[in-house]
mmCIF file of C-alpha atoms in Angstrom:
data_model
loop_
_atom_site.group_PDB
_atom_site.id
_atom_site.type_symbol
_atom_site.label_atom_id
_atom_site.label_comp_id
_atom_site.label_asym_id
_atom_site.label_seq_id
_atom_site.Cartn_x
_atom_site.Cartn_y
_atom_site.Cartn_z
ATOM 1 C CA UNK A 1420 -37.137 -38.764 -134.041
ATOM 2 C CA UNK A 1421 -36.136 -35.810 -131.621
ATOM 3 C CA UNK A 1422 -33.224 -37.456 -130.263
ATOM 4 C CA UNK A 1423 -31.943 -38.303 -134.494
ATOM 5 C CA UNK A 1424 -32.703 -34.146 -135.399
ATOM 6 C CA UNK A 1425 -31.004 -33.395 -132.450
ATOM 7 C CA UNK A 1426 -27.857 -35.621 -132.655
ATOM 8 C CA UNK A 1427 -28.099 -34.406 -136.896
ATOM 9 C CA UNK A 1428 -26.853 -31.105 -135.557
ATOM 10 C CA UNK A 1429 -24.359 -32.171 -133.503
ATOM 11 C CA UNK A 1430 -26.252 -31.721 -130.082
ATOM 12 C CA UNK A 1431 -24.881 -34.154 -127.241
ATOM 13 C CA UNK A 1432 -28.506 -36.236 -126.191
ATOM 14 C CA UNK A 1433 -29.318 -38.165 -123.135
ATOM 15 C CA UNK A 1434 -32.628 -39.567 -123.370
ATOM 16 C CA UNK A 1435 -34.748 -40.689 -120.757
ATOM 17 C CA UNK A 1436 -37.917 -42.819 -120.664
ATOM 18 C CA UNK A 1437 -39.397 -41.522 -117.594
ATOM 19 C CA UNK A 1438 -38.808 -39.033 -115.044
ATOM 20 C CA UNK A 1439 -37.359 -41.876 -112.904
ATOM 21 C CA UNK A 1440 -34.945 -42.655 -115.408
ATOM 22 C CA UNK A 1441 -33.986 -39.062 -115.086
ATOM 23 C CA UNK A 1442 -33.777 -38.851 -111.701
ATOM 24 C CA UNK A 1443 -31.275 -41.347 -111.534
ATOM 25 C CA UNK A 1444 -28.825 -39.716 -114.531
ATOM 26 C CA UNK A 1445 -25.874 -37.652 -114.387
ATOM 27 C CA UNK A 1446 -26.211 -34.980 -116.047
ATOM 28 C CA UNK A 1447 -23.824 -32.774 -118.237
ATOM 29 C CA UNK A 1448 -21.569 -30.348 -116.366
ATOM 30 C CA UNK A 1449 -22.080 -27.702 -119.951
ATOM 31 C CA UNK A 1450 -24.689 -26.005 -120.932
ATOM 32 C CA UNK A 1451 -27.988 -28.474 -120.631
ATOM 33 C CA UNK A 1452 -31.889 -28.226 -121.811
ATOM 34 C CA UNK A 1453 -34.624 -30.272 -121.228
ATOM 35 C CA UNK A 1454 -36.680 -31.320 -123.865
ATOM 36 C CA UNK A 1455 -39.642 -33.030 -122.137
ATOM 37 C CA UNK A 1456 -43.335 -34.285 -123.246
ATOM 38 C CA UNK A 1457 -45.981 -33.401 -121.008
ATOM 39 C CA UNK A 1458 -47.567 -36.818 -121.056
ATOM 40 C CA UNK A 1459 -44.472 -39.500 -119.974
ATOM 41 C CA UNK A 1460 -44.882 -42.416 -117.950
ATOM 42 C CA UNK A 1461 -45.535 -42.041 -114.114
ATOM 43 C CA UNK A 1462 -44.977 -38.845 -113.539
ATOM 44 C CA UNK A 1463 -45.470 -36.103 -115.839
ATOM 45 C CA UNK A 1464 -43.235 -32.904 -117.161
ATOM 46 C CA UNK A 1465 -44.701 -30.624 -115.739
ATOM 47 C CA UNK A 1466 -44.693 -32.008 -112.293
ATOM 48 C CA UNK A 1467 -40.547 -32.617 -112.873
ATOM 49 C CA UNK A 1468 -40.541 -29.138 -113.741
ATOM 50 C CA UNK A 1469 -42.094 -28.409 -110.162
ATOM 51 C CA UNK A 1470 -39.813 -30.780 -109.014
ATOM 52 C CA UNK A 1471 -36.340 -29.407 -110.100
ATOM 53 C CA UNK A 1472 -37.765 -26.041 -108.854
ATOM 54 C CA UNK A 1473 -38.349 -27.032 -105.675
ATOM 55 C CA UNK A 1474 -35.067 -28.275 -105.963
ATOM 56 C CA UNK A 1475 -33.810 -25.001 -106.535
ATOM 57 C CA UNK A 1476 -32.229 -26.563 -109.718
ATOM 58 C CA UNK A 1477 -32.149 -24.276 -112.475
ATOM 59 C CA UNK A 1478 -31.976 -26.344 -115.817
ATOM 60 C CA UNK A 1479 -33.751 -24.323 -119.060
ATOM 61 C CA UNK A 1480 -37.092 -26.618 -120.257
ATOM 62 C CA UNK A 1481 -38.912 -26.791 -123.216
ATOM 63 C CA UNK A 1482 -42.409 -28.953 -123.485
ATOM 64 C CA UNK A 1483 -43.574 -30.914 -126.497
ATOM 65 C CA UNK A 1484 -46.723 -32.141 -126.591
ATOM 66 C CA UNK A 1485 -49.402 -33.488 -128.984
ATOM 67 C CA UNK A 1486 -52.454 -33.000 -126.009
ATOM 68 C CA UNK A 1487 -51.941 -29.644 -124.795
ATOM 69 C CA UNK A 1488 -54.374 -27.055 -124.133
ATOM 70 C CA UNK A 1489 -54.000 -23.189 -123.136
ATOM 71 C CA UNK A 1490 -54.200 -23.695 -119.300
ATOM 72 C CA UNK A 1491 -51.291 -26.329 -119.354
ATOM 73 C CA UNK A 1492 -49.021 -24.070 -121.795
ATOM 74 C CA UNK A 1493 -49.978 -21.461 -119.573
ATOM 75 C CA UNK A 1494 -48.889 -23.404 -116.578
ATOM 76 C CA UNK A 1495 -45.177 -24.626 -118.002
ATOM 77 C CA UNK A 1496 -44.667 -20.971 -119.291
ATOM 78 C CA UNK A 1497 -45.069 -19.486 -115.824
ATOM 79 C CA UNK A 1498 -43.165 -22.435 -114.112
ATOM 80 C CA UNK A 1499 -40.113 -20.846 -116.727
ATOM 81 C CA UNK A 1500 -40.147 -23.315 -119.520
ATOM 82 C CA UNK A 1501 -38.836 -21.485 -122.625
ATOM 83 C CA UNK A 1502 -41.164 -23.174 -125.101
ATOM 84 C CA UNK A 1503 -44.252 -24.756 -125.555
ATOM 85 C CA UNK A 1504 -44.557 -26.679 -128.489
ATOM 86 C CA UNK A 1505 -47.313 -28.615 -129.497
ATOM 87 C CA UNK A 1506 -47.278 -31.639 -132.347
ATOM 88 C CA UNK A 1507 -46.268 -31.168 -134.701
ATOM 89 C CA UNK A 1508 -43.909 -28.632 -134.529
ATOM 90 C CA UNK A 1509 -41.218 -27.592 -137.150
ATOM 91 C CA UNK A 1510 -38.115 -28.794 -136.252
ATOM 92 C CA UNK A 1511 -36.142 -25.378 -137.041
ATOM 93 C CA UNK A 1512 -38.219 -24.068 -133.536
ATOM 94 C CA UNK A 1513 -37.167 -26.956 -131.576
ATOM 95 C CA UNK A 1514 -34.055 -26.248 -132.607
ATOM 96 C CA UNK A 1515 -34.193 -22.290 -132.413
ATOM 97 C CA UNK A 1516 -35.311 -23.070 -128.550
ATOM 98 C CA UNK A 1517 -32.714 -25.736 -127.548
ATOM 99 C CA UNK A 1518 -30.185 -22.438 -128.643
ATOM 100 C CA UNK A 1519 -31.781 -20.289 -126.869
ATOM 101 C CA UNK A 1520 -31.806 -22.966 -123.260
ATOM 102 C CA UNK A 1521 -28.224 -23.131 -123.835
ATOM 103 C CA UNK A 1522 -27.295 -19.674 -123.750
ATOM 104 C CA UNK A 1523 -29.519 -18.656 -120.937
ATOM 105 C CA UNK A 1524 -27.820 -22.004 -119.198
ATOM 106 C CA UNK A 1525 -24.346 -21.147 -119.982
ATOM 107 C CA UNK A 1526 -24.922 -17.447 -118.415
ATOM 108 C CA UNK A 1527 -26.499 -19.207 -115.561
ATOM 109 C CA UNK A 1528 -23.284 -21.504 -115.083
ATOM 110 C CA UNK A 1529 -20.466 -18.263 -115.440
ATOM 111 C CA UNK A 1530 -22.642 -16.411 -112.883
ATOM 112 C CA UNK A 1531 -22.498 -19.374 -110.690
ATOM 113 C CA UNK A 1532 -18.804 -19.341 -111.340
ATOM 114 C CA UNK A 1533 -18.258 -15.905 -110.751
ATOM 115 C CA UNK A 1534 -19.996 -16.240 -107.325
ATOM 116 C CA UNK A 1535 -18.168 -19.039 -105.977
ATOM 117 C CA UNK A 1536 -14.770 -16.923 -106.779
ATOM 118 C CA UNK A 1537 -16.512 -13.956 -105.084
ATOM 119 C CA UNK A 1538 -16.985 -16.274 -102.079
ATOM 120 C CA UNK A 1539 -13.164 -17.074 -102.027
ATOM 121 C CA UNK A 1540 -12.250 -14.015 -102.226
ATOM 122 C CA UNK A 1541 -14.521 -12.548 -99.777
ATOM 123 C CA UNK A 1542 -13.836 -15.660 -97.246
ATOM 124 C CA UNK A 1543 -9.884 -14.356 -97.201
ATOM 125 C CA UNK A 1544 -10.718 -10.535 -95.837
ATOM 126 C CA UNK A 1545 -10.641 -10.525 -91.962
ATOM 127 C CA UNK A 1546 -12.809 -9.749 -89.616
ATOM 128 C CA UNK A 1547 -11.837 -6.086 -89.302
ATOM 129 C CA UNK A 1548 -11.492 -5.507 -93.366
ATOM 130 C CA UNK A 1549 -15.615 -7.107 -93.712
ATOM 131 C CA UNK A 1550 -16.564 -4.593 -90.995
ATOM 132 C CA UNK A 1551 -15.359 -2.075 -92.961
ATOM 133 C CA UNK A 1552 -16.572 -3.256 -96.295
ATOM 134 C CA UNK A 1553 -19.470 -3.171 -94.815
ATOM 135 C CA UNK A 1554 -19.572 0.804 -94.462
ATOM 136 C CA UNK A 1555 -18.384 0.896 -98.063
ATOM 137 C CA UNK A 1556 -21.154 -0.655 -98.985
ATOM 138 C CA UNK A 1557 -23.619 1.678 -96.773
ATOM 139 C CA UNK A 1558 -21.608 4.291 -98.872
ATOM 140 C CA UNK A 1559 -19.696 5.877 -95.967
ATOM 141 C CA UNK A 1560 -16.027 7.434 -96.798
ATOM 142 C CA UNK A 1561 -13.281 6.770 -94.949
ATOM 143 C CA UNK A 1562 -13.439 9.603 -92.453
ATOM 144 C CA UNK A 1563 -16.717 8.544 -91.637
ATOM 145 C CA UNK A 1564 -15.726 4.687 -91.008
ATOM 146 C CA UNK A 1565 -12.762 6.291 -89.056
ATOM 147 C CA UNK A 1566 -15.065 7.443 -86.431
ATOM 148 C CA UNK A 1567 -17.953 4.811 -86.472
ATOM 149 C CA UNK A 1568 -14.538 2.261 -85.577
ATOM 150 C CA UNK A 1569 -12.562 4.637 -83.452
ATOM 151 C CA UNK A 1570 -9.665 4.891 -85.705
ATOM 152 C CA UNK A 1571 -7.361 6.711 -88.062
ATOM 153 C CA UNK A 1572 -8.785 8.067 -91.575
ATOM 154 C CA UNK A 1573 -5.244 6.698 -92.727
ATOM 155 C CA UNK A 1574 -5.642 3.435 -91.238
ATOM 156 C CA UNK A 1575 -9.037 3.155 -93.181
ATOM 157 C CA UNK A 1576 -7.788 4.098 -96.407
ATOM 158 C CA UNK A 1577 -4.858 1.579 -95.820
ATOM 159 C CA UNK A 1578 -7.476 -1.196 -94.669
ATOM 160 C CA UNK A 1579 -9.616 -0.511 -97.860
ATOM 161 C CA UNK A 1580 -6.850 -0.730 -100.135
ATOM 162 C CA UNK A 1581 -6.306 -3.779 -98.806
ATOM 163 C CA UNK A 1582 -9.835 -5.165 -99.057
ATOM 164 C CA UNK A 1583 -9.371 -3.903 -103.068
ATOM 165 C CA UNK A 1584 -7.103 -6.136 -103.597
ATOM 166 C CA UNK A 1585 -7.799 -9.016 -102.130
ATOM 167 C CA UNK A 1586 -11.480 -8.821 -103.839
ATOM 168 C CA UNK A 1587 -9.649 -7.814 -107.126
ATOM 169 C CA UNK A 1588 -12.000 -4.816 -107.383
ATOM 170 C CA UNK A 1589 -10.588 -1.684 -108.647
ATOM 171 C CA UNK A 1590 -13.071 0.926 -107.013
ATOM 172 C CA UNK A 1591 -14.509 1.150 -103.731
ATOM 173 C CA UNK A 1592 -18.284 0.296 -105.902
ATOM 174 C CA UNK A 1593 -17.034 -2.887 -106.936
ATOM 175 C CA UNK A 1594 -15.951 -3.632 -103.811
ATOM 176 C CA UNK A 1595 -19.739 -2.923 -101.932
ATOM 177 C CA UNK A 1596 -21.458 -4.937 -105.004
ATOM 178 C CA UNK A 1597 -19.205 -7.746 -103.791
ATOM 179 C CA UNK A 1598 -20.645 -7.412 -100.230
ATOM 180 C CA UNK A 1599 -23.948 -7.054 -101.653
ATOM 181 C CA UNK A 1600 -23.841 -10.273 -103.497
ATOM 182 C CA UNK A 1601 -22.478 -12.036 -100.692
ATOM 183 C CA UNK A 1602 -25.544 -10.981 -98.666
ATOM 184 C CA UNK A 1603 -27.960 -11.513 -101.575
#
């Protein structure tokens, strides 16, 4: 009946049996949510949601459940599920959740886009320009760098222009959040 509301709305479904059945799947490149039951055969949701933790894989969850209790809503809340619903639940706050897993999933996937262009950017600076984007980001100026490297304010400014560019940032603060996140 889940898998019928859902498709009724135009949702793309995969459904799965078990958590085997899942493990095998490909899943959607978009935007995905888990809808899950506590109780499935084998093992249960909440030990896949420990699972794709563990797996440092970062997919927004939402329990059903007609046998739950506070200690195991507690448990799937602090594990990061969005929602715990228990049967039976109306089907405008499955829905209202399944919206709100696929916006928090679609920010996760343009931050994980954003990164990865970060990282080819950052991967094209030489070993000179990271050395001194790495004093931008300590918040030295130029003159500063200049002496720490044994060189020319001028050459520094020219070498930090350069880094600008080539990480598309258009102030030196851009430019030390993108070290920064590389480090992070």
């Amino acid at each position: 009946s889940v898998v019928r509301l859902l498709r009724s709305v135009g949702l793309d479904v995969q459904q799965f049996s078990s958590v085997a059945d899942f493990s095998k799947a490909k899943l959607s490149d978009g935007p995905t949510c888990l809808v899950l039951d506590v109780r499935m055969p084998g093992r249960s949701g909440l030990e896949l949601q420990r699972d794709l933790a563990a797996a440092n894989r970062h997919v927004p969850i939402i329990f059903i459940t007609g046998h739950g209790d506070i200690p195991m809503s507690v448990q799937a809340m602090k594990g990061g599920a969005i929602e715990f619903l228990t049967k039976p639940f109306r089907e405008q706050d499955l829905l209202e959740a399944i919206q709100l897993g696929h916006a928090r999933d679609r920010a996760r996937l343009e931050q994980e886009r954003a990164m990865a262009g970060l990282k080819v950017r950052f991967e094209t600076l030489t070993p000179r320009e990271r050395e001194v984007l790495a004093w931008i980001a300590e918040g030295k100026r130029n003159a500063e760098i200049a002496m720490i490297l044994g060189t020319k304010p001028s050459t520094v400014k020219s070498q930090v222009e350069v880094i600008l560019r080539k990480l598309g940032a258009e102030t030196r603060g851009a430019a030390a959040a993108v070290w920064w996140a590389r480090q992070g």
